[in-house]
mmCIF file of C-alpha atoms in Angstrom:
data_model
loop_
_atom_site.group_PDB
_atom_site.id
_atom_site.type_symbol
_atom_site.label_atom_id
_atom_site.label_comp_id
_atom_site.label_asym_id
_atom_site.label_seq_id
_atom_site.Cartn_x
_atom_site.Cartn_y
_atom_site.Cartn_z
ATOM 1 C CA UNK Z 1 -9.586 -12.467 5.928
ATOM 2 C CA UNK Z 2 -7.498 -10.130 3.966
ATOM 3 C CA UNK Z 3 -4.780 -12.140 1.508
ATOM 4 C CA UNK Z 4 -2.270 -9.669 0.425
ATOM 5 C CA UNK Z 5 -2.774 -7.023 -2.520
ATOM 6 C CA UNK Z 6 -4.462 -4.624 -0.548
ATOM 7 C CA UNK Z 7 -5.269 -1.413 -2.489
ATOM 8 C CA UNK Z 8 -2.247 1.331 -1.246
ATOM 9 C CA UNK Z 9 -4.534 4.046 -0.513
ATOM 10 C CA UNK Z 10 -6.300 1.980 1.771
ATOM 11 C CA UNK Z 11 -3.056 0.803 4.053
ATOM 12 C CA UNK Z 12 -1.758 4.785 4.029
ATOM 13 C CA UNK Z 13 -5.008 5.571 5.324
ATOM 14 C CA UNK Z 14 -4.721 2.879 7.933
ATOM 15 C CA UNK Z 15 -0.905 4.160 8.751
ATOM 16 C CA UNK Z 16 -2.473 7.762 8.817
ATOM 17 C CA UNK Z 17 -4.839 6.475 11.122
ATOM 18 C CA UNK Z 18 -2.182 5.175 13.460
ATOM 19 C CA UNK Z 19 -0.122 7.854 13.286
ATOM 20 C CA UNK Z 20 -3.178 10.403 14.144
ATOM 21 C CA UNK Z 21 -3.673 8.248 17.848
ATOM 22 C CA UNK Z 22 -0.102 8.596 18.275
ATOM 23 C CA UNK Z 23 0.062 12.184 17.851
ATOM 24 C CA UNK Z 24 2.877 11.390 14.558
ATOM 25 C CA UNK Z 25 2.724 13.847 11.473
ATOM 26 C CA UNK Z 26 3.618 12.228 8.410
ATOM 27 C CA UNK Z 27 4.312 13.663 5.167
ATOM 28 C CA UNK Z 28 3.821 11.834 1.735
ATOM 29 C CA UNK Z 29 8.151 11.518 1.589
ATOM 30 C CA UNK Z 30 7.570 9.047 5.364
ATOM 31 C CA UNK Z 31 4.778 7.488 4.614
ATOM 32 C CA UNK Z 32 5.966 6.027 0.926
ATOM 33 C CA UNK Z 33 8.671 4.714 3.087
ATOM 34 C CA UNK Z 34 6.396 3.181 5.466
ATOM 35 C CA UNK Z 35 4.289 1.852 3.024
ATOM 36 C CA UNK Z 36 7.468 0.271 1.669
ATOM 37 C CA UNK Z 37 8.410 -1.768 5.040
ATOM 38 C CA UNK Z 38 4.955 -3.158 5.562
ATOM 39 C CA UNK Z 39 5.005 -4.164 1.722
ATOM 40 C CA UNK Z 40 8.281 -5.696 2.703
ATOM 41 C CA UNK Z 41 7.705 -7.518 5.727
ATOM 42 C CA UNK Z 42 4.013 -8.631 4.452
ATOM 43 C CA UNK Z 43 6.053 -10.220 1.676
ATOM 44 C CA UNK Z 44 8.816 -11.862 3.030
ATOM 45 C CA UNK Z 45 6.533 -13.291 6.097
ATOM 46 C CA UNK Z 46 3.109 -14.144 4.409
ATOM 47 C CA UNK Z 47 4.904 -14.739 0.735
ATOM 48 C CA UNK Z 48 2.327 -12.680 -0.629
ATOM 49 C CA UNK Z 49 2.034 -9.221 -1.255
ATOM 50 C CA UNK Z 50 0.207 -7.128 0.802
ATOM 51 C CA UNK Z 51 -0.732 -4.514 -1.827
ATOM 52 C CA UNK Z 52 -1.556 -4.429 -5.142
ATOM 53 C CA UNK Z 53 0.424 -2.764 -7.715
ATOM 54 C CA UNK Z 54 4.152 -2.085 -7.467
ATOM 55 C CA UNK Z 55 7.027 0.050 -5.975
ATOM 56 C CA UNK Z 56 9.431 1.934 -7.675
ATOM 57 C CA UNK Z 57 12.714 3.045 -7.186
ATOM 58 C CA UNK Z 58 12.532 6.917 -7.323
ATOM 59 C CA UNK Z 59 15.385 9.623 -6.033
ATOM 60 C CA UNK Z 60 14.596 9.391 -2.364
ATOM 61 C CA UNK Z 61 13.687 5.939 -2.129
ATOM 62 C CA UNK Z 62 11.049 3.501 -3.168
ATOM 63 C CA UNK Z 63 7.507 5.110 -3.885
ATOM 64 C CA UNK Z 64 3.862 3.058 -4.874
ATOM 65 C CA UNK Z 65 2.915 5.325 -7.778
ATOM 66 C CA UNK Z 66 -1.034 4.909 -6.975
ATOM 67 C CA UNK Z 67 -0.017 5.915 -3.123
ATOM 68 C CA UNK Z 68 2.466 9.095 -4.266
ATOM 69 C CA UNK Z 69 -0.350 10.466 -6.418
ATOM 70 C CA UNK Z 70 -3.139 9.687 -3.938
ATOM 71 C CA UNK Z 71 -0.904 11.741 -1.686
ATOM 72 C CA UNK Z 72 0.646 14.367 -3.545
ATOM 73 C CA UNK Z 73 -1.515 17.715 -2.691
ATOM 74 C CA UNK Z 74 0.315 17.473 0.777
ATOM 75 C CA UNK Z 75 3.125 18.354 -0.928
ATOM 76 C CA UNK Z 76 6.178 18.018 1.353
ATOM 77 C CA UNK Z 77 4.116 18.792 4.374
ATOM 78 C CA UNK Z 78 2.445 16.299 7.032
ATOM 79 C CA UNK Z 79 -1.058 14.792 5.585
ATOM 80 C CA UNK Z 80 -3.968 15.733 6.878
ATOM 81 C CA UNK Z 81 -6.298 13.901 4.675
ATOM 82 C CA UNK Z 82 -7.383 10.543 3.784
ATOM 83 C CA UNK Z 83 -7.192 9.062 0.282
ATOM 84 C CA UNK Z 84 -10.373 7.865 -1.611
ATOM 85 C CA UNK Z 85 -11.402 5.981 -4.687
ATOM 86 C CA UNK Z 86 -14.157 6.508 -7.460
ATOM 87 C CA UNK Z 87 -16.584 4.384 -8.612
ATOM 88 C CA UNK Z 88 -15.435 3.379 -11.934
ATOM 89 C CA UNK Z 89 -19.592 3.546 -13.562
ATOM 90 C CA UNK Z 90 -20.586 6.879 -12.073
ATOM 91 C CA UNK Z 91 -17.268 8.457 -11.212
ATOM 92 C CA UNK Z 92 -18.177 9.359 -7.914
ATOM 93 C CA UNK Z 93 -15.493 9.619 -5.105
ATOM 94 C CA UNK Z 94 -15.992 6.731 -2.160
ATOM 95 C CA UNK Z 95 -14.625 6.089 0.807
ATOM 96 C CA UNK Z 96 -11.858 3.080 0.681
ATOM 97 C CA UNK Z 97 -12.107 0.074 2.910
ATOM 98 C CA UNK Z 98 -9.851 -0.840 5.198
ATOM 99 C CA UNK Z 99 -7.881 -4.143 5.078
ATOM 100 C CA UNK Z 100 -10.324 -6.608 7.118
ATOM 101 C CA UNK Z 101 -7.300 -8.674 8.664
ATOM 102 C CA UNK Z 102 -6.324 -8.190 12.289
ATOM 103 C CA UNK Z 103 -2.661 -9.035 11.550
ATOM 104 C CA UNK Z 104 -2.471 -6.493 8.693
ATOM 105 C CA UNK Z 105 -3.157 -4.188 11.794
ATOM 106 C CA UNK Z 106 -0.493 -5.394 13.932
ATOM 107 C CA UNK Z 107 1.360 -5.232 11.353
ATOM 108 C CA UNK Z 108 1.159 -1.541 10.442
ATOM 109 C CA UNK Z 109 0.776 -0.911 14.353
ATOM 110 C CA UNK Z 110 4.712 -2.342 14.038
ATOM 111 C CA UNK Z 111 5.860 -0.537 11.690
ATOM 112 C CA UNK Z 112 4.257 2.513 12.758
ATOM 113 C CA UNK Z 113 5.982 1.642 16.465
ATOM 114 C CA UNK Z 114 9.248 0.910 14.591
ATOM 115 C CA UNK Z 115 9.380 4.107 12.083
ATOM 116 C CA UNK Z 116 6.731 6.181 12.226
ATOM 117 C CA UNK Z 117 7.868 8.912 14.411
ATOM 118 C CA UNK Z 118 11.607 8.565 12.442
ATOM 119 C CA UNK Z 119 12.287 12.104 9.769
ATOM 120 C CA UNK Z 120 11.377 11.386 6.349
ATOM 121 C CA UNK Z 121 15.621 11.617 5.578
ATOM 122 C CA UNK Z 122 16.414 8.814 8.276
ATOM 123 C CA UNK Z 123 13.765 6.904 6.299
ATOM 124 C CA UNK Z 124 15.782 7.429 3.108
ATOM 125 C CA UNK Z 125 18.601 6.693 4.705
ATOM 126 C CA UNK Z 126 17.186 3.835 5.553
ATOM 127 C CA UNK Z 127 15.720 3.111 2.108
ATOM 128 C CA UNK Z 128 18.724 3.508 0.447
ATOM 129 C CA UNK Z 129 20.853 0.767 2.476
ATOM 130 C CA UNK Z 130 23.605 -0.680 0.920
ATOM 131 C CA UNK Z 131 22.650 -3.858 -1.317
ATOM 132 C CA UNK Z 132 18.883 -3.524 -0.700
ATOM 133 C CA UNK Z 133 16.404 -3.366 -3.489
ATOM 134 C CA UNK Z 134 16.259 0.490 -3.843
ATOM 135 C CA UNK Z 135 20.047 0.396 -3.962
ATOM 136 C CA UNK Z 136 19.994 -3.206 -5.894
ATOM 137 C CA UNK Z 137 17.979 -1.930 -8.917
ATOM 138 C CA UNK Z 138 19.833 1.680 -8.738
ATOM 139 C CA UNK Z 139 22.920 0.296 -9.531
ATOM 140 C CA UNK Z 140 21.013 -2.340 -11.795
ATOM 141 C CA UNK Z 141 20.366 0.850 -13.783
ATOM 142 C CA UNK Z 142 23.482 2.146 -13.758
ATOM 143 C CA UNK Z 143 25.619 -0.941 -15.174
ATOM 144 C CA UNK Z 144 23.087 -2.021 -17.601
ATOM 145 C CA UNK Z 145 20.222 -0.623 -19.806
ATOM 146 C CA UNK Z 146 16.769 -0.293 -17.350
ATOM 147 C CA UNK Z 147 13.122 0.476 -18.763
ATOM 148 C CA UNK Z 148 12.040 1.875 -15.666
ATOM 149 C CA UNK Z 149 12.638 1.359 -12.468
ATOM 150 C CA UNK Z 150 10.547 -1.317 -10.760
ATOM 151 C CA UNK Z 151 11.156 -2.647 -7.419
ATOM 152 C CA UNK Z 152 9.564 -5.973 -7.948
ATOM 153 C CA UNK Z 153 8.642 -8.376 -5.235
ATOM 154 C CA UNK Z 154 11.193 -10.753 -5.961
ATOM 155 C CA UNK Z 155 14.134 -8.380 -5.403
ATOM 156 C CA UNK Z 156 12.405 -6.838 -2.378
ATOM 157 C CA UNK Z 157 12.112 -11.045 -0.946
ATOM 158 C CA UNK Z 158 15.552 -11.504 -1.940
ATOM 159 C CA UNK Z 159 17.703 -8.258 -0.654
ATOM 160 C CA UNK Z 160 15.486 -6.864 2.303
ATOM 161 C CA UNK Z 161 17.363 -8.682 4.386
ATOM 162 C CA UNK Z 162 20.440 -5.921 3.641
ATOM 163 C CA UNK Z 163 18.295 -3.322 5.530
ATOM 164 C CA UNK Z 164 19.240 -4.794 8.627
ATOM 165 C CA UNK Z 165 22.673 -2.703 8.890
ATOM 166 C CA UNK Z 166 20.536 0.559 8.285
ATOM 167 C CA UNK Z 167 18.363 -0.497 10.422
ATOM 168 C CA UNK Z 168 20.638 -1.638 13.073
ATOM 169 C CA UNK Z 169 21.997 1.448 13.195
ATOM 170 C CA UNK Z 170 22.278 3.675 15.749
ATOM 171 C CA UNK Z 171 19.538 6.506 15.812
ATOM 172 C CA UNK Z 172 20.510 9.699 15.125
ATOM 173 C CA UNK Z 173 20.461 12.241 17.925
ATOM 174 C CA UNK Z 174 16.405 13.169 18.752
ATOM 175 C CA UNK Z 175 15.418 9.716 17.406
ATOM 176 C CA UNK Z 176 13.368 7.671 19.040
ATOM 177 C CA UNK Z 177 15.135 4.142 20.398
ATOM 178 C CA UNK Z 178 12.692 1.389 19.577
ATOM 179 C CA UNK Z 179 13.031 -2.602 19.169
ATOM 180 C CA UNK Z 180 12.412 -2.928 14.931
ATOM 181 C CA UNK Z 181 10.688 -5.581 14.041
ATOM 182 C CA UNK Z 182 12.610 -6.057 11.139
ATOM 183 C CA UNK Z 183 15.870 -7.487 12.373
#
């Protein structure tokens, strides 16, 4: 049984996995997004993370570093590939594993349901909800002096719960209309 800290890569590849049975195209912009809720709800309902390193607050929204850069050759257009590691004594590229818990599943199966077929700027939107942690630590930033922007998992715990009113909202027009499992 998985418990939390999960390597990145290995969730997106999951996600990409679900998103490939349900005929969704996701781009590196979504699926830092997605990566982000899972993190999020992982967190708050397992109080542990569910992947190892940390999220930052970038322009469009919290990204995992390790994920963006695992990611990146996509550029801004729907991933076709599947992130892998390297063994750290021959430097050889391997194939990550997958998390080994069935709830880590539903759990991405969830979000996936929830957000997955959403555009990457509803995601933002979504991201960037008023008194959440991308917004928190933003305007953390802005009032005092920051050395970098970290989203760590004690402000994602404590102001989550803020992305209910983006959330909540209603879907813009060609959205799908789906019960989140968030609120």
């Amino acid at each position: 049984m998985t418990l939390g800290r999960i390597d990145p890569r290995s969730v997106c590849n999951l996600m990409l996995d679900e998103a490939d049975r349900d005929g969704t195209r996701v781009t590196n912009l979504a699926l830092q997004k997605l990566l982000y809720f899972a993190h999020a709800r992982y967190l708050i309902e397992v109080r542990t993370p569910l992947v190892s390193g940390y999220f930052e607050a970038w322009q469009y929204g919290p990204v995992h570093p390790t994920a963006y850069r695992a990611f990146k050759a996509a550029g801004d257009r729907p991933i076709d590939f599947r992130a892998h590691g390297q063994d750290p004594l021959t430097g050889q590229r391997q194939q990550l594993a997958l998390p080994d818990d069935t709830s880590v599943y539903r759990l991405i199966r969830a979000v996936m349901v929830s957000y997955g077929r959403l555009t990457p700027g509803r995601l933002v939107e979504i991201s960037h909800a008023k008194g959440a942690p991308w917004d928190y630590v933003v305007g953390q930033a802005r009032d005092n002096m920051a050395f970098g922007l970290r989203l760590s998992d004690d402000v994602i715990m404590e102001r989550f719960k803020h992305h209910k009113v983006s959330v909540g909202a209603t879907p813009l027009p060609g959205e799908p209309v789906e019960d989140s499992p968030f609120t």
